[in-house]
Coordinates of C-alpha atoms in Angstrom, one line a residue:
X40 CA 0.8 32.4 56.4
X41 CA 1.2 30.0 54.0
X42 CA 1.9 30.4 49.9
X43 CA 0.2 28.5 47.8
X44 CA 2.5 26.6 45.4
X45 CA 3.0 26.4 41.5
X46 CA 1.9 23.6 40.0
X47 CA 4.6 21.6 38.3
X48 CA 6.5 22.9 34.9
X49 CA 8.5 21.0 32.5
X50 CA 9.1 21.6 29.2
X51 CA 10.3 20.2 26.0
X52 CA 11.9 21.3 22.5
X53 CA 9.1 18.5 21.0
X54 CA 5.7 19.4 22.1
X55 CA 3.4 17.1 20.1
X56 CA 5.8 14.0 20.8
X57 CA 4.6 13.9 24.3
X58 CA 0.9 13.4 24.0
X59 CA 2.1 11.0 21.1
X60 CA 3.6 9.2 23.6
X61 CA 1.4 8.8 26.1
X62 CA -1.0 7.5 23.3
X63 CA 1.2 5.3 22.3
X64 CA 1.4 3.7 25.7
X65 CA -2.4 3.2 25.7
X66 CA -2.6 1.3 22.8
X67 CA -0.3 -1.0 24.3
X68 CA 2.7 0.2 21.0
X69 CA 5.7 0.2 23.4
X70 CA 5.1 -3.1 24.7
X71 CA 4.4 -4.5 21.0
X72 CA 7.6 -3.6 19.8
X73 CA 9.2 -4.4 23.0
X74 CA 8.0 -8.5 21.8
X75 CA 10.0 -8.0 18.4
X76 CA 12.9 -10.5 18.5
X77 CA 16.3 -9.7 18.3
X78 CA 19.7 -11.3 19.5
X79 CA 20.8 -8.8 21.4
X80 CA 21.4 -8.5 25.1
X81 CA 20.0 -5.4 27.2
X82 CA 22.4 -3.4 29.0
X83 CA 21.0 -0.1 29.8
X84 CA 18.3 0.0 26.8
X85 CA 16.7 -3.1 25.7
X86 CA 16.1 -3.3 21.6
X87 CA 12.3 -2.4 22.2
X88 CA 13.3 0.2 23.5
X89 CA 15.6 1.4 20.7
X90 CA 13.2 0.6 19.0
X91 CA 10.6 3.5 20.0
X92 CA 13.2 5.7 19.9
X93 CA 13.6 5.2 16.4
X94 CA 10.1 5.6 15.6
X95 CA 10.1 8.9 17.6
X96 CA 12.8 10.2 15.2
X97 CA 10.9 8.9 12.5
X98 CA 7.7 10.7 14.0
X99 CA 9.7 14.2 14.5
X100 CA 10.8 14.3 10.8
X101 CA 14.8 13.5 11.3
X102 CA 16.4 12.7 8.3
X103 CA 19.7 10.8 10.0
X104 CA 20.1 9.3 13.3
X105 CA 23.5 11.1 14.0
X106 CA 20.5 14.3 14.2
X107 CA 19.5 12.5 17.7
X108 CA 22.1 13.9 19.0
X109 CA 23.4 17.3 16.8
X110 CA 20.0 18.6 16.2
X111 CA 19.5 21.9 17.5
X112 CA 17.2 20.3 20.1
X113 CA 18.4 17.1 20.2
X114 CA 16.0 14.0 21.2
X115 CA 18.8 12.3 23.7
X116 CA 18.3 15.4 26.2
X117 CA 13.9 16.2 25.5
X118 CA 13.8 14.1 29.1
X119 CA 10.4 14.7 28.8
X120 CA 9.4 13.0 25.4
X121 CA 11.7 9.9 26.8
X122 CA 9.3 9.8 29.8
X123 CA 6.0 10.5 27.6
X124 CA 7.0 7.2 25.7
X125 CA 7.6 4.9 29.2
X126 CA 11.4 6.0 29.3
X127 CA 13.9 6.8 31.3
X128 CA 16.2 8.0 28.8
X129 CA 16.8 8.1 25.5
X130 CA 19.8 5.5 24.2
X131 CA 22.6 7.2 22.0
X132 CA 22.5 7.2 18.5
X133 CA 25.1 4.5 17.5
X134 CA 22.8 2.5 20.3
X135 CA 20.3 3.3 18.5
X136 CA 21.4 2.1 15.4
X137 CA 22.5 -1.6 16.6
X138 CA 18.8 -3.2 16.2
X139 CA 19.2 -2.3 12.4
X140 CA 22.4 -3.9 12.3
X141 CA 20.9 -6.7 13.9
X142 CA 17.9 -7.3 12.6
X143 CA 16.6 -10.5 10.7
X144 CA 14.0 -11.8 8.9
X145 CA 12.4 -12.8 11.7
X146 CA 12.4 -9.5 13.3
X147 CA 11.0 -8.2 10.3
X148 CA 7.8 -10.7 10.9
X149 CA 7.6 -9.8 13.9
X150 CA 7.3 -6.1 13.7
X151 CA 4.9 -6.9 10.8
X152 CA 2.5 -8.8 13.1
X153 CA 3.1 -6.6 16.3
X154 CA 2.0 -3.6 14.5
X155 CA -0.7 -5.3 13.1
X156 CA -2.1 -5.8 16.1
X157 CA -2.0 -2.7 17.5
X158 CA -3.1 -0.9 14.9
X159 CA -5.9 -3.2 14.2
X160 CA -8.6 -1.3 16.1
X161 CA -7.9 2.0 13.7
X162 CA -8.2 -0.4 10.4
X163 CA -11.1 -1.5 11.8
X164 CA -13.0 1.8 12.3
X165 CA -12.1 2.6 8.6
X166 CA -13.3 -0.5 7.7
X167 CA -16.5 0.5 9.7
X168 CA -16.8 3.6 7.8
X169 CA -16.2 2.7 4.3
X170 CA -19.4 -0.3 4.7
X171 CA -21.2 -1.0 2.6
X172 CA -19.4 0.6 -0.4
X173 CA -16.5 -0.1 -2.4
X174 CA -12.7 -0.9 -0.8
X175 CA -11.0 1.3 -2.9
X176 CA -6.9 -0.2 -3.2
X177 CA -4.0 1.7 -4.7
X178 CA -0.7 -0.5 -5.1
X179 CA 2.9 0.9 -6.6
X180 CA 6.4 0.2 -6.5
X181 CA 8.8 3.1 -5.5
X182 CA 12.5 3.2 -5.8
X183 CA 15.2 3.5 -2.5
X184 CA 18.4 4.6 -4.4
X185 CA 22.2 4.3 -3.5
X186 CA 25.5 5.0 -5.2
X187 CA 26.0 3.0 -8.4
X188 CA 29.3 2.4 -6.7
X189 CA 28.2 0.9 -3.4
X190 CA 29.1 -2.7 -2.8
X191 CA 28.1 -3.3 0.9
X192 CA 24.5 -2.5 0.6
X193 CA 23.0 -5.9 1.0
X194 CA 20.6 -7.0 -1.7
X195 CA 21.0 -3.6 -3.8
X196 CA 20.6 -4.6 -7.5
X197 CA 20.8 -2.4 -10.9
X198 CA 17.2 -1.6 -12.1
X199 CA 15.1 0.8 -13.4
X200 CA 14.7 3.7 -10.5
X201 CA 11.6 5.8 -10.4
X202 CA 13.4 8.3 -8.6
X203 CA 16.0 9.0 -10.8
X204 CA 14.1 7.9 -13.9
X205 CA 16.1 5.8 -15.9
X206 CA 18.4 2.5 -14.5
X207 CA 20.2 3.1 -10.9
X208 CA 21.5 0.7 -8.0
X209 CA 18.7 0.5 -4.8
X210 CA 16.1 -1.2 -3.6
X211 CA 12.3 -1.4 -4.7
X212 CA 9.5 -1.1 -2.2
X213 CA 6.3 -2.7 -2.9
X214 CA 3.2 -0.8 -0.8
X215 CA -0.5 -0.9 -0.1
X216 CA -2.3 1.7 0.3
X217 CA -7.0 1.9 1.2
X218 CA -8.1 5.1 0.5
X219 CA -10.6 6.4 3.2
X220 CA -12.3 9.6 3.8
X221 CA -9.6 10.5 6.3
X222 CA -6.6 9.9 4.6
X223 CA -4.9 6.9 3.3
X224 CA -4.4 3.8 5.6
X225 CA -0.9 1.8 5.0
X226 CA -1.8 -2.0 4.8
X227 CA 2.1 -2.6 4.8
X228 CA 4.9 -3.1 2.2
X229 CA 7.7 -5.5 1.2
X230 CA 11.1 -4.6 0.2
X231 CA 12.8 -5.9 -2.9
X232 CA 16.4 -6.1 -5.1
X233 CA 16.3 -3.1 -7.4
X234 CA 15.6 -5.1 -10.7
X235 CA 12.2 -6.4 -9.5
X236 CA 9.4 -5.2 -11.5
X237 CA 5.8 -4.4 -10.5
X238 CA 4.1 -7.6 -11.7
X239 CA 6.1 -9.6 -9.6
X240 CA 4.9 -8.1 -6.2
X241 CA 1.4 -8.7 -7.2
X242 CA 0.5 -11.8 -5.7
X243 CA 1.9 -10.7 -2.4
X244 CA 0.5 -7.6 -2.3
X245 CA -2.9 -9.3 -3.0
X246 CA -2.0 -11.4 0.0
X247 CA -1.5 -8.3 1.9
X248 CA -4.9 -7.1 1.2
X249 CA -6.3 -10.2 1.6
X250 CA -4.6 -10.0 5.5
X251 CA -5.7 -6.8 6.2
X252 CA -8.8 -6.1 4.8
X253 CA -10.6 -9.4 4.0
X254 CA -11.1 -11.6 0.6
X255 CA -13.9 -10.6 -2.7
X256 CA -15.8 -13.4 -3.7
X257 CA -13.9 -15.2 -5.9
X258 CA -15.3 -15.6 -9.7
X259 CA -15.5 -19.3 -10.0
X260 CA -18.2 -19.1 -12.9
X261 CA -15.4 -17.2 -15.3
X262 CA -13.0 -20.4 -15.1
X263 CA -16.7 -22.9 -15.0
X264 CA -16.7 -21.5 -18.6
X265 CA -13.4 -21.4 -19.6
X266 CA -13.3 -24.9 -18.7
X267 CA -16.2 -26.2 -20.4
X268 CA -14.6 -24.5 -23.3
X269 CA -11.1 -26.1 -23.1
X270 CA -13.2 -29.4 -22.3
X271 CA -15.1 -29.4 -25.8
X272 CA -11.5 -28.9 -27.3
X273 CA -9.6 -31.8 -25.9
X274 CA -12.7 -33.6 -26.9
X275 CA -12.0 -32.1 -30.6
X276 CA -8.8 -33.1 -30.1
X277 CA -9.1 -36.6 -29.1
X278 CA -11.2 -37.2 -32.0
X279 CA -8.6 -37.0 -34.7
X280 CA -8.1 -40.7 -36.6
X281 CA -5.9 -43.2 -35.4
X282 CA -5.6 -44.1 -38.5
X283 CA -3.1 -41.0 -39.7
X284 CA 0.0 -43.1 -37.5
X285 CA -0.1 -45.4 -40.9
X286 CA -0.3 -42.4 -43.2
X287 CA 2.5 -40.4 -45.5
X288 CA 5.6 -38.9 -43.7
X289 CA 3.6 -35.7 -44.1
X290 CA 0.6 -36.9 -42.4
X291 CA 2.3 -38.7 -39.4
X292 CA 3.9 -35.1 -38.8
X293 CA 0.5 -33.8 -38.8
X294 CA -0.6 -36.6 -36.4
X295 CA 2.1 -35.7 -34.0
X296 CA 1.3 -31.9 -33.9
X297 CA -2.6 -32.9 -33.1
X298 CA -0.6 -34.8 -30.4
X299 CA 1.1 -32.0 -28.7
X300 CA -2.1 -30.3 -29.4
X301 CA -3.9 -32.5 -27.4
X302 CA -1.0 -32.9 -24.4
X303 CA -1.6 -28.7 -24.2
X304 CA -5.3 -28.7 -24.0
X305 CA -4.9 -31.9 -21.1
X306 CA -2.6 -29.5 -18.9
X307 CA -4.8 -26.6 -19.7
X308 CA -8.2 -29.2 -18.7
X309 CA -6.4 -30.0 -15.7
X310 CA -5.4 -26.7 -14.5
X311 CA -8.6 -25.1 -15.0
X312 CA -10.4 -27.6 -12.9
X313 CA -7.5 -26.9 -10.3
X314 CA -8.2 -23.7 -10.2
X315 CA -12.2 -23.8 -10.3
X316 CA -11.9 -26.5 -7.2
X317 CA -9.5 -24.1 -5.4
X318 CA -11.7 -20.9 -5.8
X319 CA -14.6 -22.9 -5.2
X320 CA -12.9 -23.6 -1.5
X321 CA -11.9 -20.3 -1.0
X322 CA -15.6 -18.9 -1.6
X323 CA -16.6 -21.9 0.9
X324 CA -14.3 -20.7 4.2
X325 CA -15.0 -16.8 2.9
X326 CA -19.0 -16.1 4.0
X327 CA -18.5 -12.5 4.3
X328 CA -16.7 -11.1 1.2
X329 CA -16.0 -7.6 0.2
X330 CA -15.5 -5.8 -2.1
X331 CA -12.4 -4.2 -3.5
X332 CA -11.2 -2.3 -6.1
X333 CA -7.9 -1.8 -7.0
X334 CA -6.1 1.5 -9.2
X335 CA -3.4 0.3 -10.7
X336 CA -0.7 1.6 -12.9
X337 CA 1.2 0.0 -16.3
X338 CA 4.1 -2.1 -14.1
X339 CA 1.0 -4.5 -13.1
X340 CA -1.1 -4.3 -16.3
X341 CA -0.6 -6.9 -18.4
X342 CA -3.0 -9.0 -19.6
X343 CA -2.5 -12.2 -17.9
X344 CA -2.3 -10.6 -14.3
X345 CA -5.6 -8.4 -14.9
X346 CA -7.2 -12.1 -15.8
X347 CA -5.8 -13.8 -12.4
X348 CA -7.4 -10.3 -10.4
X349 CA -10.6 -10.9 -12.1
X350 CA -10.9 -14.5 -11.0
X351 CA -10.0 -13.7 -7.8
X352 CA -12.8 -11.7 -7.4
X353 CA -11.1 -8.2 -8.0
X354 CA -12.8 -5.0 -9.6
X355 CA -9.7 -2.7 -10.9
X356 CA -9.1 0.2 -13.1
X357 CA -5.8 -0.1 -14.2
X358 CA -3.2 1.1 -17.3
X359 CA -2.4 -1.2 -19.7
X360 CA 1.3 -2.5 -19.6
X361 CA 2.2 -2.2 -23.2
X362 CA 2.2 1.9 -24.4
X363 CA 1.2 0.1 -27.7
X364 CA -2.2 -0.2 -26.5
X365 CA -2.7 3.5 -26.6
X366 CA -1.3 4.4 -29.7
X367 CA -3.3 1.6 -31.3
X368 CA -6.5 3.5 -30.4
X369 CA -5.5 7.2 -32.1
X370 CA -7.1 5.8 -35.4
X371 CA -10.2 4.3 -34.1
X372 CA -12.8 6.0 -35.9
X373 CA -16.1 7.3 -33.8
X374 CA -14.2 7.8 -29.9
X375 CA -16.0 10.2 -28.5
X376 CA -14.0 12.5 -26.0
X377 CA -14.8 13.5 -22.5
X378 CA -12.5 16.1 -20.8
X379 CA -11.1 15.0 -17.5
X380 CA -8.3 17.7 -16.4
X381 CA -7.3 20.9 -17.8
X382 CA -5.6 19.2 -20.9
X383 CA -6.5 15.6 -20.3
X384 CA -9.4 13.5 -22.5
X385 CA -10.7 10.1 -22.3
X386 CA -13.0 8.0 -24.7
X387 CA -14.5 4.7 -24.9
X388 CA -13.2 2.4 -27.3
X389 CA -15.2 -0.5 -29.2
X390 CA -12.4 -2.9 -28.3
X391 CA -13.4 -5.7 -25.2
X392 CA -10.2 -7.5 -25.5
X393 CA -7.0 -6.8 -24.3
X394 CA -3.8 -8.6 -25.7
X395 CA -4.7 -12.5 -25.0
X396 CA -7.1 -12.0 -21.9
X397 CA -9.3 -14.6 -22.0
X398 CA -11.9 -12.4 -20.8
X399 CA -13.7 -9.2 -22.3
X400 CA -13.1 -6.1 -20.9
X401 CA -13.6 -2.5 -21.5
X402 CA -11.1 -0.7 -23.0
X403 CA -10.5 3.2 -23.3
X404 CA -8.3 6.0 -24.8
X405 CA -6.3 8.8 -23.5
X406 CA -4.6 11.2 -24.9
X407 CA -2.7 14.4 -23.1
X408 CA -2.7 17.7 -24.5
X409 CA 1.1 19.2 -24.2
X410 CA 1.1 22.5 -26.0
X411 CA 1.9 23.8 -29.3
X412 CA 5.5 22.4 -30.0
X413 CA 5.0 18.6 -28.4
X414 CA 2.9 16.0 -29.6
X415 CA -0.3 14.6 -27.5
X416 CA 0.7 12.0 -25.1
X417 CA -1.6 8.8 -25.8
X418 CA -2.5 5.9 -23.5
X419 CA -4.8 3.7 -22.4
X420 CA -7.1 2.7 -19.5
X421 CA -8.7 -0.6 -19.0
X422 CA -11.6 -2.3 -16.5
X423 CA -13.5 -5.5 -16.2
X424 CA -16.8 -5.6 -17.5
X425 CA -18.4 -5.3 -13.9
X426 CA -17.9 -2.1 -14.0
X427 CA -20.8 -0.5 -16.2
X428 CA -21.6 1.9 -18.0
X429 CA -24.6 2.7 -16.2
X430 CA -22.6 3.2 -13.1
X431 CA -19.2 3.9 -14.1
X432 CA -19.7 6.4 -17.3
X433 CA -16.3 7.1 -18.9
X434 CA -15.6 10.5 -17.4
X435 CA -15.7 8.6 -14.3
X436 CA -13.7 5.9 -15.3
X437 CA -10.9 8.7 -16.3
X438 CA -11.3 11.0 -12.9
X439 CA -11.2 7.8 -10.9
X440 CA -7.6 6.8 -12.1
X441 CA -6.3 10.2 -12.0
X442 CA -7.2 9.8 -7.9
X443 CA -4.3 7.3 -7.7
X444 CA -2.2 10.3 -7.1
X445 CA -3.3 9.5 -3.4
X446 CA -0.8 7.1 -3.5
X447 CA 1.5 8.7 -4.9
X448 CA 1.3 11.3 -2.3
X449 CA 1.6 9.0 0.5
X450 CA 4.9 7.7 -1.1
X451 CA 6.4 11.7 -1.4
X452 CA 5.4 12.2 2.0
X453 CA 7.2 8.7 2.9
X454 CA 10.6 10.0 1.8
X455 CA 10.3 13.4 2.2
X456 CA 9.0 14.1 5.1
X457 CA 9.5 10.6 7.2
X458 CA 12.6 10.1 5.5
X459 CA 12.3 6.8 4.3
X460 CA 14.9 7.3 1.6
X461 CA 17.5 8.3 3.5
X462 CA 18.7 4.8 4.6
X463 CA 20.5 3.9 7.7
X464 CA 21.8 0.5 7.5
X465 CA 23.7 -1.2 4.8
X466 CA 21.7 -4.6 6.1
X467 CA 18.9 -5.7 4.4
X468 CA 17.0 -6.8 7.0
X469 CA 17.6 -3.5 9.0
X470 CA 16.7 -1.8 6.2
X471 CA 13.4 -3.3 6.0
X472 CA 12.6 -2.8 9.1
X473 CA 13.3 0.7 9.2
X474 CA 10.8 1.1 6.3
X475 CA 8.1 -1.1 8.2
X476 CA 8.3 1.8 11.1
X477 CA 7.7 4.7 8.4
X478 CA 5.0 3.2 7.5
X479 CA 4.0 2.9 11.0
X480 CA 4.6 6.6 11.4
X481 CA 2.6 7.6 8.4
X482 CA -0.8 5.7 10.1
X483 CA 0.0 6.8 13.4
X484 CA -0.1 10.5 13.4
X485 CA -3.4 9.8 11.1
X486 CA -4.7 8.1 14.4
X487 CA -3.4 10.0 16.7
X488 CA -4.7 13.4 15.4
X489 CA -8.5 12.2 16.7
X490 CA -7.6 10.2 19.3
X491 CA -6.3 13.8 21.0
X492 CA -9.8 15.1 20.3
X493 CA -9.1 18.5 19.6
X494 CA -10.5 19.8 16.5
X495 CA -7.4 22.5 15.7
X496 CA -5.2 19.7 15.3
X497 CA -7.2 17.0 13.8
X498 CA -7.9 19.7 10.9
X499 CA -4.0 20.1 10.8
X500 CA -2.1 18.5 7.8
X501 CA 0.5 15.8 8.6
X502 CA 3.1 17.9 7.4
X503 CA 1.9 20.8 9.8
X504 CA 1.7 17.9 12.9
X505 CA 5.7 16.8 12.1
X506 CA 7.5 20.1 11.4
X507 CA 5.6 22.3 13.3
X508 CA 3.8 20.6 15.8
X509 CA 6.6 17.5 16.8
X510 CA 9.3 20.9 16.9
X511 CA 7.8 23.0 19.2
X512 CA 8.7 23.9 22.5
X513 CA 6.1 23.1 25.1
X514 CA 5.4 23.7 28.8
X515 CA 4.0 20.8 30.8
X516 CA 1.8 21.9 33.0
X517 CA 0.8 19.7 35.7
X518 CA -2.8 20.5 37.8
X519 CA -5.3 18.6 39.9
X520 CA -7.6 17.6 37.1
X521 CA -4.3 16.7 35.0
X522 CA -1.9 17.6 32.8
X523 CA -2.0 20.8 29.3
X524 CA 0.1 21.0 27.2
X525 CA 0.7 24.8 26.4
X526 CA 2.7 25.9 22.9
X527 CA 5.7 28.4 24.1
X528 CA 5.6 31.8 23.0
X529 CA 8.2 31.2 20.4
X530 CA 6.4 28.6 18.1
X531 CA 4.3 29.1 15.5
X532 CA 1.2 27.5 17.5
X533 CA 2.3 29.4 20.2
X534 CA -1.2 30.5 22.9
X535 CA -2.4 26.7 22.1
X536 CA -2.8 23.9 24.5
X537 CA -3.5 20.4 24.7
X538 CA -4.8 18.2 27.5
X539 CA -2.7 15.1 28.1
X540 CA -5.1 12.2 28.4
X541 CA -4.1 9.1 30.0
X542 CA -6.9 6.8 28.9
X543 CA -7.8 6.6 25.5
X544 CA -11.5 5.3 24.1
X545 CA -11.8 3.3 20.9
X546 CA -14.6 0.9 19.6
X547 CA -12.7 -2.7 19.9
X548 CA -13.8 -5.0 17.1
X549 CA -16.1 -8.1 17.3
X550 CA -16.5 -11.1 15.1
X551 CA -20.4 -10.4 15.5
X552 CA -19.7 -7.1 13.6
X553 CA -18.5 -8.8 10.1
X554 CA -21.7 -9.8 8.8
X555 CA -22.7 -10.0 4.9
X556 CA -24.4 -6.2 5.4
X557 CA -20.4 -5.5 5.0
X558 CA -20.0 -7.0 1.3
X559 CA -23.3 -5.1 -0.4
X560 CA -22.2 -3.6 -3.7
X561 CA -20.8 -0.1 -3.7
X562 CA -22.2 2.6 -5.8

């Protein structure tokens, strides 16, 4: 007589870590960051795979890699997550640590391009989904605070800190974020000394975009004109008598003003028609441009960087830099208020220019009701003319901004829960990497939740998916048609259970796809 036999059992303290990580082995992720260079020799773990360690921390909500191994359920000993992510074993947590210590710039690149690759069939299908309409951007700057007292944090400099409100000694982090139906997507970051300021990320964060999601078409006509313009006054200029050289003392300094005069409209002729050339190129190698709009707060609204976005093809939204702005508009007479929020109001002032943009604009007010004993808050918001009335009617233009908080959200969750401001190097380089594979957490438990096609957890918050689900125990059950997944009576999604799945489908992405269908105009 024979007795049939159970099928095989394992379990683990981290149940959603181990489909994680057999996804992440289909999309080819361990290899990826097994390619990012480091001078380190391999002994019993090799940096790559230190590497996915630290991103499974990252993914099960620890706060400090000493938790690796004094958690209650400690990721060193889950054999099974270790083998879920193509592991023997899990390195210790000072092991763990060494590829932040030695980490360089070039490491940094080459995480950056490793996990661009991987996760470039998820961008993709967001990109998919979002055709034909608008690419809607949000950019920001948030603060990584230490002790005003450190010394050996490299790069740490004394600036104004968000987090604490007021000057403090960190780092800033410059980030990215497309808003899609699903969530946002990270398009990356770029860590800075603690005194930089928002406009100064711009251009690289434009870059970023640029990478990730494509180029606008850029505005040529706008400088076409502007250049014309500073043409006819250089001609103006050049016009001026010879003749006042072998005038007065008074008129010979007149004649030299009209010369600087003319030297300033020269540079300004020649840079124009710089820049008109250049865009002109960039429109030539760019067939299939999109369209993107960016939300932007005050650290990147002043009026010359609004004018350099709207040549470059940008649509934005965006707060003015100067608070001056707003409280200029209280005494226009005729504003006509919409409500936007429970004590929020926006009107449409008469005003097209903004401090000395070259180009008109439309400008509005907004002013925040605080109760009885404080004063209404005023400020102001500000788009380029593209953006209609017809189309974009103020209580739009007011409800759009306030959506920025998107962002803003993605940052909270960023520290809080994936612990990105809990640092754990003193290198700078480390340090940036580290941040690079939070932001690689944050868009892979987006993915992941539909690639496991279940509809329970794809519904599930990512705040639900890291505490709950990433700190459950789990039995592994092992069958003929596969492997489940089953939730232990002691969690809170305990009865639940998952089919492991060892091939994962996703559409791959062809140039044939990109065509000009992509770039029509968004509602």
């Amino acid at each position: 007589m024979s007795v049939p036999s159970s099928p095989p059992v394992a379990t683990t303290e981290h149940g959603l870590l181990v489909p994680f990580g057999s996804l992440a082995q289909a999309i080819g992720l361990r290899e990826a960051l097994g390619r990012v260079p480091f001078k380190m020799k391999t002994i019993d773990h090799s940096p790559g795979d230190k590497l996915v360690e630290l991103l499974v921390h990252i993914l099960a909500g620890g706060m400090h890699l000493k938790e690796l191994e004094t958690a209650p359920h400690p990721l060193v000993q889950d054999h099974a997550v270790a083998e879920a992510w193509g592991q023997g074993g899990f390195a210790s947590a000072s092991g763990v640590s060494a590829p932040l210590r030695a980490a360089t710039e070039q490491s940094v690149a080459g995480l950056k391009r490793e996990v661009r690759q991987v996760l470039a069939p998820y961008r993709h299908r967001m990109l998919r989904d979002l055709s034909p309409a608008w690419l809607v951007v949000d950019v920001d700057l948030t603060s990584l605070v230490v002790s005003d007292q450190a010394t050996t944090y490299e790069g740490a400099d004394f600036g104004y800190m968000s987090a604490v409100d007021g000057p403090g000694k960190g780092y800033q982090f410059a980030r990215a974020q497309l808003t899609t139906p699903h969530g946002g997507l990270v398009l990356g970051g770029f860590l800075h000394p603690g005194r930089t300021v928002s406009a100064q990320c711009l251009e690289e964060l434009v870059a970023l975009v640029e990478a990730e999601l494509g180029r606008p078409r850029r505005r040529v006509e706008v400088v076409a004109a502007r250049l014309e313009q500073a043409q006819h006054a250089l001609t103006a200029a050049e016009r001026a008598p010879a003749s006042r050289a072998r005038g007065s003392v008074f008129v010979r300094r007149r004649t030299k003003r009209l010369e600087g005069q003319r030297a300033r409209h020269q540079a300004e002729v020649a840079a124009l028609r710089a820049r008109q050339d250049q865009l002109a190129a960039d429109n030539v190698a760019n067939p299939n441009s999109r369209r993107i709009l960016l939300r932007l707060d005050g650290g990147f609204g002043d009026a010359a960087h609004l004018a350099w976005l709207y040549e470059q093809g940008y649509d934005f939204v965006a707060r003015p830099h100067s608070h001056r702005v707003g409280e200029s508009l209280r005494h226009e007479e005729g504003l006509r208020w919409e409500k936007i929020s429970k004590n929020g109001f926006i009107a449409e002032s008469q005003r097209t220019t903004l401090g000395k943009g070259p180009y008109p604009v439309r400008l509005f007010a907004c002013r925040q009701w605080r109760g009885e004993a404080q004063p209404e808050r005023w400020s102001a918001l500000v788009t380029n003319p593209e953006l209609r009335a017809a189309t974009w009617p103020v209580r739009r233009v007011g409800t759009f901004y306030n959506e920025r908080q998107g962002i803003e959200a993605g940052i909270k969750e960023g520290k809080g829960l994936f612990a990105s401001r809990h640092l754990p190097t003193r290198h700078r380089a480390g340090l940036a990497l580290y941040q690079e594979l939070v932001l690689l957490a944050q868009n892979l438990v987006r993915w992941f939740r539909t690639l496991l096609g279940q509809p329970w957890v794809a519904a599930a918050g990512v705040k639900e998916l890291v505490r709950i689900g990433a700190n459950s125990r789990a039995l592994i059950v092992g069958h003929g048609q596969g492997t489940i997944l089953h939730f232990a009576g002691d969690s809170p999604w305990r009865g639940l259970r998952l089919p492991l799945r060892r091939h994962v489908a996703y559409q791959l992405w062809f140039p044939f796809l990109e065509d000009r269908a992509l770039a029509a105009p968004g509602p």
